[in-house]
PDB file of C-alpha atoms in Angstrom:
ATOM      1  CA  UNK N   1       5.897  16.340  44.934  1.00  0.00           C
ATOM      2  CA  UNK N   2       9.332  17.794  45.418  1.00  0.00           C
ATOM      3  CA  UNK N   3      10.034  21.372  46.438  1.00  0.00           C
ATOM      4  CA  UNK N   4      12.938  22.567  44.303  1.00  0.00           C
ATOM      5  CA  UNK N   5      14.003  26.217  44.427  1.00  0.00           C
ATOM      6  CA  UNK N   6      10.669  27.332  45.839  1.00  0.00           C
ATOM      7  CA  UNK N   7       8.701  25.590  43.073  1.00  0.00           C
ATOM      8  CA  UNK N   8       6.744  22.444  43.444  1.00  0.00           C
ATOM      9  CA  UNK N   9       7.305  19.797  40.841  1.00  0.00           C
ATOM     10  CA  UNK N  10       5.332  16.683  40.165  1.00  0.00           C
ATOM     11  CA  UNK N  11       6.799  13.201  40.243  1.00  0.00           C
ATOM     12  CA  UNK N  12       9.383  12.461  37.585  1.00  0.00           C
ATOM     13  CA  UNK N  13       8.108  10.705  34.534  1.00  0.00           C
ATOM     14  CA  UNK N  14      10.212   8.240  32.677  1.00  0.00           C
ATOM     15  CA  UNK N  15       9.744   8.591  28.951  1.00  0.00           C
ATOM     16  CA  UNK N  16      10.995   6.050  26.518  1.00  0.00           C
ATOM     17  CA  UNK N  17      11.920   6.566  22.929  1.00  0.00           C
ATOM     18  CA  UNK N  18       9.196   5.473  20.549  1.00  0.00           C
ATOM     19  CA  UNK N  19       9.930   3.804  17.232  1.00  0.00           C
ATOM     20  CA  UNK N  20       9.666   6.245  14.351  1.00  0.00           C
ATOM     21  CA  UNK N  21       7.350   3.854  12.526  1.00  0.00           C
ATOM     22  CA  UNK N  22       4.785   4.176  15.325  1.00  0.00           C
ATOM     23  CA  UNK N  23       4.798   7.962  15.059  1.00  0.00           C
ATOM     24  CA  UNK N  24       4.671   8.090  11.269  1.00  0.00           C
ATOM     25  CA  UNK N  25       2.084   5.322  11.071  1.00  0.00           C
ATOM     26  CA  UNK N  26      -0.337   7.246  13.260  1.00  0.00           C
ATOM     27  CA  UNK N  27       0.130  10.425  11.209  1.00  0.00           C
ATOM     28  CA  UNK N  28      -0.284   8.554   7.945  1.00  0.00           C
ATOM     29  CA  UNK N  29      -3.450   6.851   9.194  1.00  0.00           C
ATOM     30  CA  UNK N  30      -4.943  10.232  10.163  1.00  0.00           C
ATOM     31  CA  UNK N  31      -4.041  11.732   6.786  1.00  0.00           C
ATOM     32  CA  UNK N  32      -5.487   8.746   4.957  1.00  0.00           C
ATOM     33  CA  UNK N  33      -8.692   8.832   6.987  1.00  0.00           C
ATOM     34  CA  UNK N  34      -9.049  12.536   6.209  1.00  0.00           C
ATOM     35  CA  UNK N  35      -8.778  11.764   2.488  1.00  0.00           C
ATOM     36  CA  UNK N  36     -11.259   8.901   2.775  1.00  0.00           C
ATOM     37  CA  UNK N  37      -8.827   5.986   2.945  1.00  0.00           C
ATOM     38  CA  UNK N  38      -9.738   3.599   5.708  1.00  0.00           C
ATOM     39  CA  UNK N  39      -6.461   1.745   5.269  1.00  0.00           C
ATOM     40  CA  UNK N  40      -3.147   3.264   4.291  1.00  0.00           C
ATOM     41  CA  UNK N  41      -2.255  -0.096   2.763  1.00  0.00           C
ATOM     42  CA  UNK N  42      -4.179   0.761  -0.408  1.00  0.00           C
ATOM     43  CA  UNK N  43      -1.926   3.744  -1.036  1.00  0.00           C
ATOM     44  CA  UNK N  44       1.245   1.910  -0.008  1.00  0.00           C
ATOM     45  CA  UNK N  45       0.506  -1.195  -2.094  1.00  0.00           C
ATOM     46  CA  UNK N  46      -1.038   0.628  -5.069  1.00  0.00           C
ATOM     47  CA  UNK N  47       1.653  -0.455  -7.596  1.00  0.00           C
ATOM     48  CA  UNK N  48       1.213  -4.115  -6.618  1.00  0.00           C
ATOM     49  CA  UNK N  49      -2.575  -3.877  -6.760  1.00  0.00           C
ATOM     50  CA  UNK N  50      -3.024  -2.217 -10.149  1.00  0.00           C
ATOM     51  CA  UNK N  51       0.053  -3.635 -11.825  1.00  0.00           C
ATOM     52  CA  UNK N  52       2.879  -2.171 -13.837  1.00  0.00           C
ATOM     53  CA  UNK N  53       0.619  -0.702 -16.509  1.00  0.00           C
ATOM     54  CA  UNK N  54      -1.109   1.759 -14.173  1.00  0.00           C
ATOM     55  CA  UNK N  55       1.291   2.018 -11.213  1.00  0.00           C
ATOM     56  CA  UNK N  56       2.929   5.314 -12.153  1.00  0.00           C
ATOM     57  CA  UNK N  57       0.138   6.662 -14.322  1.00  0.00           C
ATOM     58  CA  UNK N  58      -2.889   6.425 -12.001  1.00  0.00           C
ATOM     59  CA  UNK N  59      -2.981   7.787  -8.436  1.00  0.00           C
ATOM     60  CA  UNK N  60      -5.668   7.082  -5.850  1.00  0.00           C
ATOM     61  CA  UNK N  61      -7.061  10.312  -4.409  1.00  0.00           C
ATOM     62  CA  UNK N  62      -9.759   9.244  -1.957  1.00  0.00           C
ATOM     63  CA  UNK N  63     -12.473   6.740  -1.146  1.00  0.00           C
ATOM     64  CA  UNK N  64     -16.004   8.135  -1.053  1.00  0.00           C
ATOM     65  CA  UNK N  65     -18.085   5.930   1.223  1.00  0.00           C
ATOM     66  CA  UNK N  66     -21.865   6.181   0.816  1.00  0.00           C
ATOM     67  CA  UNK N  67     -23.964   7.111   3.766  1.00  0.00           C
ATOM     68  CA  UNK N  68     -24.900   3.805   5.275  1.00  0.00           C
ATOM     69  CA  UNK N  69     -27.459   2.505   7.659  1.00  0.00           C
ATOM     70  CA  UNK N  70     -26.946   3.373  11.301  1.00  0.00           C
ATOM     71  CA  UNK N  71     -27.272  -0.227  12.428  1.00  0.00           C
ATOM     72  CA  UNK N  72     -24.023  -2.130  12.953  1.00  0.00           C
ATOM     73  CA  UNK N  73     -25.516  -5.288  11.407  1.00  0.00           C
ATOM     74  CA  UNK N  74     -26.077  -3.599   8.043  1.00  0.00           C
ATOM     75  CA  UNK N  75     -23.990  -4.834   5.127  1.00  0.00           C
ATOM     76  CA  UNK N  76     -21.455  -2.124   4.191  1.00  0.00           C
ATOM     77  CA  UNK N  77     -22.097  -0.503   0.837  1.00  0.00           C
ATOM     78  CA  UNK N  78     -19.231  -0.346  -1.652  1.00  0.00           C
ATOM     79  CA  UNK N  79     -17.290   2.892  -1.951  1.00  0.00           C
ATOM     80  CA  UNK N  80     -16.305   4.960  -4.962  1.00  0.00           C
ATOM     81  CA  UNK N  81     -12.566   5.170  -5.508  1.00  0.00           C
ATOM     82  CA  UNK N  82     -11.520   8.532  -6.942  1.00  0.00           C
ATOM     83  CA  UNK N  83      -8.310   8.414  -8.975  1.00  0.00           C
ATOM     84  CA  UNK N  84      -6.412  10.915 -11.089  1.00  0.00           C
ATOM     85  CA  UNK N  85      -4.727  10.200 -14.395  1.00  0.00           C
ATOM     86  CA  UNK N  86      -4.015  11.788 -17.758  1.00  0.00           C
ATOM     87  CA  UNK N  87      -6.499  11.647 -20.646  1.00  0.00           C
ATOM     88  CA  UNK N  88      -4.962   8.766 -22.592  1.00  0.00           C
ATOM     89  CA  UNK N  89      -4.611   6.571 -19.520  1.00  0.00           C
ATOM     90  CA  UNK N  90      -8.186   7.428 -18.498  1.00  0.00           C
ATOM     91  CA  UNK N  91      -9.413   5.820 -21.710  1.00  0.00           C
ATOM     92  CA  UNK N  92      -7.389   2.656 -21.044  1.00  0.00           C
ATOM     93  CA  UNK N  93      -8.474   2.572 -17.405  1.00  0.00           C
ATOM     94  CA  UNK N  94     -12.129   2.902 -18.397  1.00  0.00           C
ATOM     95  CA  UNK N  95     -11.727  -0.181 -20.557  1.00  0.00           C
ATOM     96  CA  UNK N  96      -9.951  -2.164 -17.792  1.00  0.00           C
ATOM     97  CA  UNK N  97     -12.110  -0.863 -14.943  1.00  0.00           C
ATOM     98  CA  UNK N  98     -13.876  -4.166 -14.085  1.00  0.00           C
ATOM     99  CA  UNK N  99     -10.523  -5.946 -13.733  1.00  0.00           C
ATOM    100  CA  UNK N 100      -9.031  -3.113 -11.664  1.00  0.00           C
ATOM    101  CA  UNK N 101     -12.050  -3.093  -9.326  1.00  0.00           C
ATOM    102  CA  UNK N 102     -11.745  -6.870  -8.977  1.00  0.00           C
ATOM    103  CA  UNK N 103      -8.040  -6.583  -8.068  1.00  0.00           C
ATOM    104  CA  UNK N 104      -8.712  -3.847  -5.503  1.00  0.00           C
ATOM    105  CA  UNK N 105     -11.543  -5.840  -3.935  1.00  0.00           C
ATOM    106  CA  UNK N 106      -9.278  -8.892  -3.891  1.00  0.00           C
ATOM    107  CA  UNK N 107      -6.738  -6.816  -1.982  1.00  0.00           C
ATOM    108  CA  UNK N 108      -9.352  -5.777   0.588  1.00  0.00           C
ATOM    109  CA  UNK N 109     -10.866  -9.253   0.757  1.00  0.00           C
ATOM    110  CA  UNK N 110     -14.434  -8.011   0.261  1.00  0.00           C
ATOM    111  CA  UNK N 111     -16.400  -5.871  -2.203  1.00  0.00           C
ATOM    112  CA  UNK N 112     -15.120  -2.543  -0.852  1.00  0.00           C
ATOM    113  CA  UNK N 113     -15.095  -0.719  -4.210  1.00  0.00           C
ATOM    114  CA  UNK N 114     -18.202  -0.501  -6.371  1.00  0.00           C
ATOM    115  CA  UNK N 115     -16.992   1.978  -8.961  1.00  0.00           C
ATOM    116  CA  UNK N 116     -14.041   4.148  -9.903  1.00  0.00           C
ATOM    117  CA  UNK N 117     -14.388   7.851 -10.680  1.00  0.00           C
ATOM    118  CA  UNK N 118     -11.632   9.246 -12.878  1.00  0.00           C
ATOM    119  CA  UNK N 119     -10.350  12.812 -12.622  1.00  0.00           C
ATOM    120  CA  UNK N 120      -8.294  13.819 -15.643  1.00  0.00           C
ATOM    121  CA  UNK N 121      -5.341  15.643 -14.157  1.00  0.00           C
ATOM    122  CA  UNK N 122      -1.597  15.315 -14.502  1.00  0.00           C
ATOM    123  CA  UNK N 123      -0.194  12.683 -12.169  1.00  0.00           C
ATOM    124  CA  UNK N 124       2.485  13.883  -9.782  1.00  0.00           C
ATOM    125  CA  UNK N 125       5.568  11.675  -9.974  1.00  0.00           C
ATOM    126  CA  UNK N 126       6.290   9.529  -6.925  1.00  0.00           C
ATOM    127  CA  UNK N 127       8.907  10.896  -4.545  1.00  0.00           C
ATOM    128  CA  UNK N 128      10.469   7.573  -3.703  1.00  0.00           C
ATOM    129  CA  UNK N 129      13.834   6.536  -5.032  1.00  0.00           C
ATOM    130  CA  UNK N 130      14.138   3.596  -7.382  1.00  0.00           C
ATOM    131  CA  UNK N 131      15.460   0.418  -5.777  1.00  0.00           C
ATOM    132  CA  UNK N 132      19.099  -0.340  -6.512  1.00  0.00           C
ATOM    133  CA  UNK N 133      19.890  -2.482  -9.542  1.00  0.00           C
ATOM    134  CA  UNK N 134      20.432  -6.078  -8.496  1.00  0.00           C
ATOM    135  CA  UNK N 135      22.761  -8.456 -10.264  1.00  0.00           C
ATOM    136  CA  UNK N 136      21.320 -11.364 -12.222  1.00  0.00           C
ATOM    137  CA  UNK N 137      21.197 -14.680 -10.374  1.00  0.00           C
ATOM    138  CA  UNK N 138      23.279 -17.605 -11.572  1.00  0.00           C
ATOM    139  CA  UNK N 139      21.573 -20.737 -12.882  1.00  0.00           C
ATOM    140  CA  UNK N 140      22.431 -22.570  -9.657  1.00  0.00           C
ATOM    141  CA  UNK N 141      20.892 -19.792  -7.547  1.00  0.00           C
ATOM    142  CA  UNK N 142      17.797 -19.723  -9.776  1.00  0.00           C
ATOM    143  CA  UNK N 143      17.436 -23.493  -9.382  1.00  0.00           C
ATOM    144  CA  UNK N 144      17.774 -23.443  -5.578  1.00  0.00           C
ATOM    145  CA  UNK N 145      15.234 -20.633  -5.308  1.00  0.00           C
ATOM    146  CA  UNK N 146      12.766 -22.389  -7.630  1.00  0.00           C
ATOM    147  CA  UNK N 147      13.113 -25.656  -5.663  1.00  0.00           C
ATOM    148  CA  UNK N 148      12.381 -23.930  -2.364  1.00  0.00           C
ATOM    149  CA  UNK N 149       9.327 -22.122  -3.746  1.00  0.00           C
ATOM    150  CA  UNK N 150       7.871 -25.056  -5.717  1.00  0.00           C
ATOM    151  CA  UNK N 151       4.947 -25.678  -3.283  1.00  0.00           C
ATOM    152  CA  UNK N 152       3.875 -22.024  -3.591  1.00  0.00           C
ATOM    153  CA  UNK N 153       4.284 -21.709  -7.358  1.00  0.00           C
ATOM    154  CA  UNK N 154       1.635 -19.523  -9.012  1.00  0.00           C
ATOM    155  CA  UNK N 155       0.273 -18.005  -5.785  1.00  0.00           C
ATOM    156  CA  UNK N 156       0.559 -14.369  -4.715  1.00  0.00           C
ATOM    157  CA  UNK N 157       2.569 -15.471  -1.698  1.00  0.00           C
ATOM    158  CA  UNK N 158       4.909 -17.474  -3.918  1.00  0.00           C
ATOM    159  CA  UNK N 159       5.417 -14.485  -6.224  1.00  0.00           C
ATOM    160  CA  UNK N 160       6.180 -12.197  -3.281  1.00  0.00           C
ATOM    161  CA  UNK N 161       8.602 -14.699  -1.751  1.00  0.00           C
ATOM    162  CA  UNK N 162      10.335 -15.172  -5.102  1.00  0.00           C
ATOM    163  CA  UNK N 163      10.829 -11.407  -5.412  1.00  0.00           C
ATOM    164  CA  UNK N 164      12.179 -11.256  -1.858  1.00  0.00           C
ATOM    165  CA  UNK N 165      14.412 -14.284  -2.408  1.00  0.00           C
ATOM    166  CA  UNK N 166      15.932 -12.804  -5.560  1.00  0.00           C
ATOM    167  CA  UNK N 167      16.747  -9.558  -3.739  1.00  0.00           C
ATOM    168  CA  UNK N 168      18.262 -11.331  -0.729  1.00  0.00           C
ATOM    169  CA  UNK N 169      20.395 -13.670  -2.836  1.00  0.00           C
ATOM    170  CA  UNK N 170      21.562 -10.882  -5.168  1.00  0.00           C
ATOM    171  CA  UNK N 171      22.588  -8.638  -2.280  1.00  0.00           C
ATOM    172  CA  UNK N 172      24.125 -11.270   0.001  1.00  0.00           C
ATOM    173  CA  UNK N 173      26.528 -12.966  -2.392  1.00  0.00           C
ATOM    174  CA  UNK N 174      28.666 -11.288  -4.991  1.00  0.00           C
ATOM    175  CA  UNK N 175      28.458 -13.507  -8.066  1.00  0.00           C
TER     176      UNK N 175
END
């Protein structure tokens, strides 16, 4: 300890800047856990999970996990996903509920959701900005992209890579 001006100070600590993503990620995880979401990915990937039809019209609110057995070997029981939507969309969602549950469970990789509870409330619009409009790809660019993605055609990975490829090509070259 150093004696500076009559005060004793501890050893100097070197602090390093932390990436903003690390700080926000921890806060988001805590907020999601408080609302019942074990993984923030469900909220972040919601539009991709439920599809275009429900992306802006249905919002996940929380996951209600049932009280389970205290033993770690016990099979986890499926949760209830609570969502909010308007009345007309609630009717459509009720009809498509088995498919939506299947898509959500496919996202998790196990039967995490057993049922969906619908709250009929107005949906708050998302705060994010729309992505910039991208130019259309030329036939040559379309062909090169399709050739590169041929082995992955029809898979979720192939679809994601095609979307990424289109954005990269459209932004990198100007017609």
